[in-house]
PDB file of C-alpha atoms in Angstrom:
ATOM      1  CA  UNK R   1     119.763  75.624 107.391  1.00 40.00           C
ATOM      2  CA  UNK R   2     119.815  76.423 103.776  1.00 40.00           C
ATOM      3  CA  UNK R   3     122.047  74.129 102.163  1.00 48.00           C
ATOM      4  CA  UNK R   4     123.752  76.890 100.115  1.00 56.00           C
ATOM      5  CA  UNK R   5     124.808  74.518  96.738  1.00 70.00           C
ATOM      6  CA  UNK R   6     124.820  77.832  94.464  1.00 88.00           C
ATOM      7  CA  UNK R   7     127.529  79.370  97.195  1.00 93.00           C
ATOM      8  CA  UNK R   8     129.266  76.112  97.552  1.00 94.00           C
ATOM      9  CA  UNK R   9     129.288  75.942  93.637  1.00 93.00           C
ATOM     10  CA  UNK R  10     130.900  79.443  93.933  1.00 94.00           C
ATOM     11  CA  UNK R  11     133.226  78.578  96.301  1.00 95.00           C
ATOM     12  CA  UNK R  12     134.515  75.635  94.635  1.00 96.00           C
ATOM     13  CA  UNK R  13     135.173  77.974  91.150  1.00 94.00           C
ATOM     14  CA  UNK R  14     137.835  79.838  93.455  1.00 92.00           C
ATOM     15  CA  UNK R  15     139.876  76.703  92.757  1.00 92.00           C
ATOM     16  CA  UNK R  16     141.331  76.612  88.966  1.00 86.00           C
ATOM     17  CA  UNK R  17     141.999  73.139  88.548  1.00 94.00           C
ATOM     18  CA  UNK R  18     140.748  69.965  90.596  1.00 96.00           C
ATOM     19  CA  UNK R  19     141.811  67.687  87.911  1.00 97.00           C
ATOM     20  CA  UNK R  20     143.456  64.632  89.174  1.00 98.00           C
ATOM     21  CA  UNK R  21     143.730  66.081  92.653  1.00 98.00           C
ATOM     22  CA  UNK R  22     143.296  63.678  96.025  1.00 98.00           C
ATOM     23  CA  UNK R  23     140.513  65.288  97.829  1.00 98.00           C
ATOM     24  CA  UNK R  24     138.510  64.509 101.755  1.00 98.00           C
ATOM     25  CA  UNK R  25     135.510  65.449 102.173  1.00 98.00           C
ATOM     26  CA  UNK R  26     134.319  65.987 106.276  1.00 98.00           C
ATOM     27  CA  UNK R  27     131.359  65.705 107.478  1.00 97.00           C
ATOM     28  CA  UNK R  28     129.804  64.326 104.214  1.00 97.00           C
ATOM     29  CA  UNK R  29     126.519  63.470 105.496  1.00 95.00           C
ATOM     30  CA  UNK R  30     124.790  61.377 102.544  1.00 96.00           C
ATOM     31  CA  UNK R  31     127.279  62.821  99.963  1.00 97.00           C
ATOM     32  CA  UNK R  32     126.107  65.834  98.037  1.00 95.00           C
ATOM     33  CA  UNK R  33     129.606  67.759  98.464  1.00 96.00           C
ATOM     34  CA  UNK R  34     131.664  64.265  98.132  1.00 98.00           C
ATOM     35  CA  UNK R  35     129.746  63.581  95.072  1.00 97.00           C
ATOM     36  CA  UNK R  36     130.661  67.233  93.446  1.00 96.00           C
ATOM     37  CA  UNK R  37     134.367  66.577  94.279  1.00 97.00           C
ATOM     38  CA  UNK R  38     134.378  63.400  92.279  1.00 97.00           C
ATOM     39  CA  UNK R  39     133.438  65.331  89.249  1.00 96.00           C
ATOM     40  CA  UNK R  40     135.512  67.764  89.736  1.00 97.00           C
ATOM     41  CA  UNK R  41     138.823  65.851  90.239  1.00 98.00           C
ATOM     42  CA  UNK R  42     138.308  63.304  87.812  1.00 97.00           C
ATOM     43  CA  UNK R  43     138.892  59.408  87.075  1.00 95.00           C
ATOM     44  CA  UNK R  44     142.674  60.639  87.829  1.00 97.00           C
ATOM     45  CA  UNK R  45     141.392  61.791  91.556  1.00 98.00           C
ATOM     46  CA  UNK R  46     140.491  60.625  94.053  1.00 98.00           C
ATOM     47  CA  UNK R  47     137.498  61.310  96.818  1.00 98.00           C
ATOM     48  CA  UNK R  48     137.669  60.106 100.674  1.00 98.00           C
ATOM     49  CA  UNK R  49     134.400  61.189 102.350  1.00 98.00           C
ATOM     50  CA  UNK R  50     134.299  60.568 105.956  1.00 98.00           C
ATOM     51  CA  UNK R  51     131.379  61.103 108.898  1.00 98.00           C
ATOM     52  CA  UNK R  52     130.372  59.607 112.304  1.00 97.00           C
ATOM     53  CA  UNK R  53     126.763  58.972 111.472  1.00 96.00           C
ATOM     54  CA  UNK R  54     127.476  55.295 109.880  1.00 97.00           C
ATOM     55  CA  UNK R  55     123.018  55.288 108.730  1.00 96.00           C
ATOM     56  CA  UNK R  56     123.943  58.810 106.345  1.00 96.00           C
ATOM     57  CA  UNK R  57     127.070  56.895 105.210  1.00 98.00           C
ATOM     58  CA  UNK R  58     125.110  53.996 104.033  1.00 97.00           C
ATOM     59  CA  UNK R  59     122.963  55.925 101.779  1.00 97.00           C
ATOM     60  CA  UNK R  60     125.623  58.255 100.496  1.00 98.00           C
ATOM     61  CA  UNK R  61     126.808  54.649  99.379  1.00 97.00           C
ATOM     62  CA  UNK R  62     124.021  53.440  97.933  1.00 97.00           C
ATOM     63  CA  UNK R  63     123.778  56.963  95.885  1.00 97.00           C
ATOM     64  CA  UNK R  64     127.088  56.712  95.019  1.00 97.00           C
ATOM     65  CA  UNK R  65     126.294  53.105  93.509  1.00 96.00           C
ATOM     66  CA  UNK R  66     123.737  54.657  91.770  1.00 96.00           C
ATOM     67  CA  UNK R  67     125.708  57.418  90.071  1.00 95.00           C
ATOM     68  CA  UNK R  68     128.031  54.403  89.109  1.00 95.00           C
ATOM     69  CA  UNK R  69     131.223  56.480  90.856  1.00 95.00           C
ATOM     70  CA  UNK R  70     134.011  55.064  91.233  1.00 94.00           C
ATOM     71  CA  UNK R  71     136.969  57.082  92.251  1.00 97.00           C
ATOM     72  CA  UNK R  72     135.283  57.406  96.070  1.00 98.00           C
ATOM     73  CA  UNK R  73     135.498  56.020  99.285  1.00 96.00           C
ATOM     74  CA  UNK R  74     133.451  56.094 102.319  1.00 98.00           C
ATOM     75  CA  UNK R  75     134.585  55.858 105.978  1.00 97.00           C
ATOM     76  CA  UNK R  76     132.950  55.994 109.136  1.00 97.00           C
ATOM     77  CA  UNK R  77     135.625  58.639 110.773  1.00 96.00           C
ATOM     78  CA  UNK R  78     136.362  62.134 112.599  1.00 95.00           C
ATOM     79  CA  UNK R  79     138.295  64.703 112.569  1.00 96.00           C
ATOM     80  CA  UNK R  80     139.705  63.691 115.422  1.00 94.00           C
ATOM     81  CA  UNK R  81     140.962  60.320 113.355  1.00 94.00           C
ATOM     82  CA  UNK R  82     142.518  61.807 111.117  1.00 94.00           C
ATOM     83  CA  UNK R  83     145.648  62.821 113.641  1.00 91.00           C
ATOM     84  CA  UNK R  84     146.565  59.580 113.591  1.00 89.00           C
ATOM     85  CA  UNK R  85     146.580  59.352 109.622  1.00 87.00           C
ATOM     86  CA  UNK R  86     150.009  59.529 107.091  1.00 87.00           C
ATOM     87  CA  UNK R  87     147.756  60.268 104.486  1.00 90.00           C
ATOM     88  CA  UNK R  88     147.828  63.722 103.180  1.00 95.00           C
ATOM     89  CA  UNK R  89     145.135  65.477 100.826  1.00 98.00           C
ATOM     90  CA  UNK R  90     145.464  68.322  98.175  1.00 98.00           C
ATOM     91  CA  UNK R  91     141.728  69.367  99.041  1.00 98.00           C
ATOM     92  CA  UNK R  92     139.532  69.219 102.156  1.00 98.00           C
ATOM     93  CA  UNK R  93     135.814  70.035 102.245  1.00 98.00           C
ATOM     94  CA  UNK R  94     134.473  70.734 105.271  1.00 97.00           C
ATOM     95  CA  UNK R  95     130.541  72.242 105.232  1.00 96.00           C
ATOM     96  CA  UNK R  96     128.298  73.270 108.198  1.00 94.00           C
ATOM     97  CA  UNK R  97     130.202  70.886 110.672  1.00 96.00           C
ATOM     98  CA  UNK R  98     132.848  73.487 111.978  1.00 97.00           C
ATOM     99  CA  UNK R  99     129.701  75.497 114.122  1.00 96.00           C
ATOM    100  CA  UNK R 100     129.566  72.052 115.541  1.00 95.00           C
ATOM    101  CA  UNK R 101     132.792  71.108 117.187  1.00 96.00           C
ATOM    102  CA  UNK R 102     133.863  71.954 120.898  1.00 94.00           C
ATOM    103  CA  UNK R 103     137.294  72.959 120.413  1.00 96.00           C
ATOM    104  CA  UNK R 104     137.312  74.497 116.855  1.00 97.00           C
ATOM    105  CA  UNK R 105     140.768  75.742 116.269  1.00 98.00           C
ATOM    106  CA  UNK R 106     142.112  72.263 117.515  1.00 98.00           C
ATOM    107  CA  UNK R 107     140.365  70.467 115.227  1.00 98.00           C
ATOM    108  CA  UNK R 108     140.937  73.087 112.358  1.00 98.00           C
ATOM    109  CA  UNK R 109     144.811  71.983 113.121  1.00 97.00           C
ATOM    110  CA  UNK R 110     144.374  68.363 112.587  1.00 97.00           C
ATOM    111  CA  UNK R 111     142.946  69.403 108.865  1.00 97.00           C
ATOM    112  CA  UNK R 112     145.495  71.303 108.470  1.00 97.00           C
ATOM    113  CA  UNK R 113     148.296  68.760 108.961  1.00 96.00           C
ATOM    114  CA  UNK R 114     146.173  66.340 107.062  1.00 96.00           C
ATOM    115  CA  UNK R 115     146.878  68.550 104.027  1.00 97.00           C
ATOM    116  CA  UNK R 116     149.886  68.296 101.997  1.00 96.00           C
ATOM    117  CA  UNK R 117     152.159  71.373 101.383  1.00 95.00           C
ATOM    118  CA  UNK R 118     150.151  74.428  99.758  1.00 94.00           C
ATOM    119  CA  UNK R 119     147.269  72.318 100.216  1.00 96.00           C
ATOM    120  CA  UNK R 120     144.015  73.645 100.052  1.00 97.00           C
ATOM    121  CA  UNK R 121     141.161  73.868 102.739  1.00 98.00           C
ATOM    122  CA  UNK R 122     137.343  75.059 101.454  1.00 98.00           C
ATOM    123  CA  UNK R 123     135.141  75.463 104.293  1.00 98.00           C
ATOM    124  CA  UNK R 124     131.318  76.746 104.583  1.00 97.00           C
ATOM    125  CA  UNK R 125     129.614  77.894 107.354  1.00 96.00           C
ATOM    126  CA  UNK R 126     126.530  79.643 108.320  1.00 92.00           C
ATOM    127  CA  UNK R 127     125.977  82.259 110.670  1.00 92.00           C
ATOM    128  CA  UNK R 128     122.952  83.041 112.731  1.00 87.00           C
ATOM    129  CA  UNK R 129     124.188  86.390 114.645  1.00 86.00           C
ATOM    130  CA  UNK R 130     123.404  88.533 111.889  1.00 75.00           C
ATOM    131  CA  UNK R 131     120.618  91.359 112.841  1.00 62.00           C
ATOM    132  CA  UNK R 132     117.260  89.960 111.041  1.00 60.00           C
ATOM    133  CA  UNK R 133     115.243  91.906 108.333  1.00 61.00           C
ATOM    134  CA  UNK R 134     113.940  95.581 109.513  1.00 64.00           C
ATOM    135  CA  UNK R 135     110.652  94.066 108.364  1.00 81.00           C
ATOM    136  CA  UNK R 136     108.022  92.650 111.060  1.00 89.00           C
ATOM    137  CA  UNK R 137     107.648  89.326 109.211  1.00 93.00           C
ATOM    138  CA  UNK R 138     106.371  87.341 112.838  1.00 94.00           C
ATOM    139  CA  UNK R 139     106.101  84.158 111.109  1.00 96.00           C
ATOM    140  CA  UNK R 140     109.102  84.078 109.480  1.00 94.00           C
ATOM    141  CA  UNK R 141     111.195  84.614 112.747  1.00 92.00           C
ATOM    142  CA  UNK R 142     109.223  81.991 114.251  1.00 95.00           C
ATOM    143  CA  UNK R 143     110.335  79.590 111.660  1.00 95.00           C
ATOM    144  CA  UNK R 144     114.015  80.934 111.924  1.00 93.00           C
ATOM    145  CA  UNK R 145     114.019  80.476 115.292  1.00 94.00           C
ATOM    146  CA  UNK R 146     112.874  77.037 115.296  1.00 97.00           C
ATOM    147  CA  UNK R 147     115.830  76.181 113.407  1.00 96.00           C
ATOM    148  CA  UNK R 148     118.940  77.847 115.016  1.00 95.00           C
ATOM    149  CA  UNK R 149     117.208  77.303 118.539  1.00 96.00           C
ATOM    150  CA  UNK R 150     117.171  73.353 117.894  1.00 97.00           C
ATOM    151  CA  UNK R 151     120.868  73.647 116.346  1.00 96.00           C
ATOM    152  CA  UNK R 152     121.894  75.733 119.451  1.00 95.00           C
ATOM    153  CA  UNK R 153     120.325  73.371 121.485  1.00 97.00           C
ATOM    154  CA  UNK R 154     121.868  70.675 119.929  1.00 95.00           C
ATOM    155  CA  UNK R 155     125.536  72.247 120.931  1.00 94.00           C
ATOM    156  CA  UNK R 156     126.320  74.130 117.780  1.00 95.00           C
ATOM    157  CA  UNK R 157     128.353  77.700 117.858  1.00 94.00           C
ATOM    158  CA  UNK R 158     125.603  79.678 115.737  1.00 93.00           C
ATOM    159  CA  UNK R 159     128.512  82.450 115.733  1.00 92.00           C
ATOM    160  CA  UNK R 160     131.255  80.173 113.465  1.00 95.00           C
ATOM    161  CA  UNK R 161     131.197  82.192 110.487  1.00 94.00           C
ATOM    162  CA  UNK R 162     132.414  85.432 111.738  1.00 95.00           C
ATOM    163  CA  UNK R 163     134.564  83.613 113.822  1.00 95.00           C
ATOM    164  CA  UNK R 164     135.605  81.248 110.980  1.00 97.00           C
ATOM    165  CA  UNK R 165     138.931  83.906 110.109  1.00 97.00           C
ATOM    166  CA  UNK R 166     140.270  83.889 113.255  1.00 97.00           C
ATOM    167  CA  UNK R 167     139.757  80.004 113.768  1.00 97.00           C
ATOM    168  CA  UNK R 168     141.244  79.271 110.646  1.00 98.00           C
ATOM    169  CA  UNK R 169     144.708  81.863 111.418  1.00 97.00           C
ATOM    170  CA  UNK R 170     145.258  80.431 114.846  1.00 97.00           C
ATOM    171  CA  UNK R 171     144.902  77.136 113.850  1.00 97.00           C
ATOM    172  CA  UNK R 172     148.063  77.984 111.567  1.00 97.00           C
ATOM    173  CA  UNK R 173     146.836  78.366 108.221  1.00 96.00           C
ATOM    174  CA  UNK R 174     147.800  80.896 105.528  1.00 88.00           C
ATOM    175  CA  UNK R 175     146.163  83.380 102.954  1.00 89.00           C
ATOM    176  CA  UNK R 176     142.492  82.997 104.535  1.00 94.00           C
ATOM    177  CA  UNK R 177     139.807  84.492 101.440  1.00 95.00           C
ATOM    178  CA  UNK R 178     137.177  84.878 102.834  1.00 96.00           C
ATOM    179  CA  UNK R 179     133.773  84.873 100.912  1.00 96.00           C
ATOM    180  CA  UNK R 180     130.029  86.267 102.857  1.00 96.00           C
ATOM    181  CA  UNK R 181     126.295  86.235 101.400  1.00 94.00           C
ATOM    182  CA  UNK R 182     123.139  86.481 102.392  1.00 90.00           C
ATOM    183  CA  UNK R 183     120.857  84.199 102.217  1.00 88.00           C
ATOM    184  CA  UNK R 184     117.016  85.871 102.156  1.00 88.00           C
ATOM    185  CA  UNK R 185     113.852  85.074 100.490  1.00 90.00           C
ATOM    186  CA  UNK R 186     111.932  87.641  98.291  1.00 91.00           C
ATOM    187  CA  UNK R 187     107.787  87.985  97.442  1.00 92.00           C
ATOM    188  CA  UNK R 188     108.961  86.072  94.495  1.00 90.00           C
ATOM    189  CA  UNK R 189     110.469  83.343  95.623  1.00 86.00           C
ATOM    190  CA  UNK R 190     109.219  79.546  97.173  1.00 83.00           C
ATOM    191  CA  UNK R 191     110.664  79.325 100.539  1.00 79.00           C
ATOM    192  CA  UNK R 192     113.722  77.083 101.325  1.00 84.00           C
ATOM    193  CA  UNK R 193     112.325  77.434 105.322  1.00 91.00           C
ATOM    194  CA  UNK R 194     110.031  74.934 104.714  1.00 94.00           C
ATOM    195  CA  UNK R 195     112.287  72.762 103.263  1.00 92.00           C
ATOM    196  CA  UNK R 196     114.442  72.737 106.209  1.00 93.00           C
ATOM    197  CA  UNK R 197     111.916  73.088 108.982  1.00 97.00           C
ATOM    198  CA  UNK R 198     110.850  69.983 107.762  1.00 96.00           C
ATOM    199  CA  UNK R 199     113.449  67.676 107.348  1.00 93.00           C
ATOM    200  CA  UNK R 200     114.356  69.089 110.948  1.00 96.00           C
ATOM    201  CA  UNK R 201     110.927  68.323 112.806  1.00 98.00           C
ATOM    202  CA  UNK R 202     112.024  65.327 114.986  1.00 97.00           C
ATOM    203  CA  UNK R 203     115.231  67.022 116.072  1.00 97.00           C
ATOM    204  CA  UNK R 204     112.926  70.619 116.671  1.00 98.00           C
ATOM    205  CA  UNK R 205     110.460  68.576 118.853  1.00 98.00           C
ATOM    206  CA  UNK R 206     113.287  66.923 120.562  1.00 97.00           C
ATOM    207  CA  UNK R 207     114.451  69.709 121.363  1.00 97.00           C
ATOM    208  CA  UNK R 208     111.642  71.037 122.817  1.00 98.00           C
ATOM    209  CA  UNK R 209     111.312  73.855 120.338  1.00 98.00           C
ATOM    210  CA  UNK R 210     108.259  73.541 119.032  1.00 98.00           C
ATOM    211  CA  UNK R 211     105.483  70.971 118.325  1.00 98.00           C
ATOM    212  CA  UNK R 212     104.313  69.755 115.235  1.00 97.00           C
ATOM    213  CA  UNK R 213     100.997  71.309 116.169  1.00 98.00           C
ATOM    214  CA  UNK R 214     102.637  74.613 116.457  1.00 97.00           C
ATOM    215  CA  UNK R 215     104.909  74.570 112.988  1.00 98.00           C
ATOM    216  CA  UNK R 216     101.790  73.201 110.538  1.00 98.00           C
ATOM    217  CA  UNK R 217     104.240  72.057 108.457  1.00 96.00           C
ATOM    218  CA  UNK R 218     101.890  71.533 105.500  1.00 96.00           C
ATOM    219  CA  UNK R 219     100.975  75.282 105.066  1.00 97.00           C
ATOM    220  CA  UNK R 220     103.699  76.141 106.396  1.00 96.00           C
ATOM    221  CA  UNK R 221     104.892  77.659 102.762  1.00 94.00           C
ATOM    222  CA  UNK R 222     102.075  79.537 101.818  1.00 94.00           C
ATOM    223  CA  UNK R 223     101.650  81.145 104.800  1.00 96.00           C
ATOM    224  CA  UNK R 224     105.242  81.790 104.531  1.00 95.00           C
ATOM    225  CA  UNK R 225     104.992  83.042 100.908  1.00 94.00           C
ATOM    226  CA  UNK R 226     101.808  85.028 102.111  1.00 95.00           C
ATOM    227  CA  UNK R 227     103.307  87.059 104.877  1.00 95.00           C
ATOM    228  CA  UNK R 228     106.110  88.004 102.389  1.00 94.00           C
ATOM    229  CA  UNK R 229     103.699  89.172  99.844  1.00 95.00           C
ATOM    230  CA  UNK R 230     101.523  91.282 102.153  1.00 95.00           C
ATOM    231  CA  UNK R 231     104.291  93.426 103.141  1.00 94.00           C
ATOM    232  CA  UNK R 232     106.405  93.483  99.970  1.00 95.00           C
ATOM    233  CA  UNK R 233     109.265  92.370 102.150  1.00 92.00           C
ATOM    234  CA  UNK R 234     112.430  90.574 101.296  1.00 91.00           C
ATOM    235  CA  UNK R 235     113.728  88.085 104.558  1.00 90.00           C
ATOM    236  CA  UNK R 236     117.477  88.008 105.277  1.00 88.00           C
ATOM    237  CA  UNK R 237     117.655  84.574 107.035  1.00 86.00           C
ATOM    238  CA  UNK R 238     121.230  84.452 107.667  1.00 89.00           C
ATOM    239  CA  UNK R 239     124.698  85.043 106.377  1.00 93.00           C
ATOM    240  CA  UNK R 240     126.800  81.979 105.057  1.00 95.00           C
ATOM    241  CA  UNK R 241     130.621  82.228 105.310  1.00 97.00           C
ATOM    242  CA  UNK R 242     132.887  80.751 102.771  1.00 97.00           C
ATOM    243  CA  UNK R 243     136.687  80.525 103.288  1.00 97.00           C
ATOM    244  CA  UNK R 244     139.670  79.184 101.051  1.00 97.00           C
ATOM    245  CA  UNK R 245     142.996  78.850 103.495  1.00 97.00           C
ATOM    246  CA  UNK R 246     146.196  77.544 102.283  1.00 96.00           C
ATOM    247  CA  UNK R 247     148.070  75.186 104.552  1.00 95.00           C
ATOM    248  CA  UNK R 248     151.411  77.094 103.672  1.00 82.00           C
ATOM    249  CA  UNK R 249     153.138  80.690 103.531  1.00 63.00           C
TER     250      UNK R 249
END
């Protein structure tokens, strides 16, 4: 999926202040949100960035070496650690990992009571129900498909984001904004589907999606850009969900 940093960027300005704040990051992959948070709050903050996959937590080290950072910490944790935790936050991130947990409100709990009083939960999902583009753009469905079929495949709920209100209020939180764009790609623009359907190749033909015969990943983009251009079309991909709740009244 489209990593969404301009909506993530968005979603973070909701926020006044981060200045000094302690902050976890979940889910943090190889860092790219943790590393945004340590700006943000500051040699007065503080960043813990947690994930299961301990290979992406060695090179969000090693990047975070590199960007000579400080004020952040790596752990190989879950969600589901973090109920047995004293430590309380005044942020948590939490982007494209909510589609993939089996019991979403429970988990959205724990995060909850890992915040401290009025403390603040920004969340990102995307969403894969929406209707596609009007347009008959064959390829580009095929390469749409190939992603969300692998991440279905791979256990993922590709309905989170409209879902992601209701999760959130059961799970006890307060004053849920909610934030919604799409993401498409004009005539215009280079495609971000390539992008992703290549970084996700081993886990597509894993899945027993598609081959690498089929997908042609090296022209994939121009016959991408191509089929756009012929029919003057504009692709909605997907929607991506944003959400700010308060762990408070």
């Amino acid at each position: 999926m489209d990593c969404g940093g301009d909506f993530t960027d968005r979603l973070f300005s909701r926020v006044a202040n981060f200045e000094g704040l302690k902050a976890l990051d979940i889910g943090c992959g190889t860092g790219d949100i943790a590393f945004r948070l340590a700006e943000l709050v500051g040699a007065n903050g503080h960043v813990t960035a947690i994930d299961i996959n301990r290979d992406a937590l060695e090179v969000a080290k090693g990047r975070a070496s590199d960007r000579d950072l400080k004020n952040i910490n790596f752990k190989a944790e879950s969600i589901e650690d973090l109920a047995q935790s004293e430590y309380k936050f005044d942020i948590v991130t939490c982007r494209r990992v909510l589609m993939y947990l089996p019991n979403q409100v429970e988990s959205m709990r724990i995060v909850r009571n890992a915040l401290k009083p009025n403390g603040r939960l920004l969340i990102q999902e995307h969403d894969a129900t929406v209707m596609q583009s009007s347009v008959n753009l064959p390829l580009h469905a095929k390469a749409r498909a190939w992603i969300w079929d692998t991440v279905k495949a791979e256990g993922a709920n590709l309905g989170t984001g409209f879902d992601l209100y209701s999760i959130l209020a059961d799970a006890g939180f307060a004053h849920c904004e909610i934030m919604v764009e799409a993401v498409v790609e004009t005539p215009a623009q280079t495609s971000q589907t390539v992008n992703i359907v290549r970084a996700l190749i081993p886990r597509i033909v894993k899945a027993e999606v598609a081959t690498e015969e089929e997908i042609q990943v090296e022209t994939l983009e121009n016959r991408l850009i191509a089929e756009r251009k012929e029919k003057n079309a504009t692709f909605v991909k997907e929607l991506v969900f944003g959400a700010i709740a308060h762990n408070g009244n």
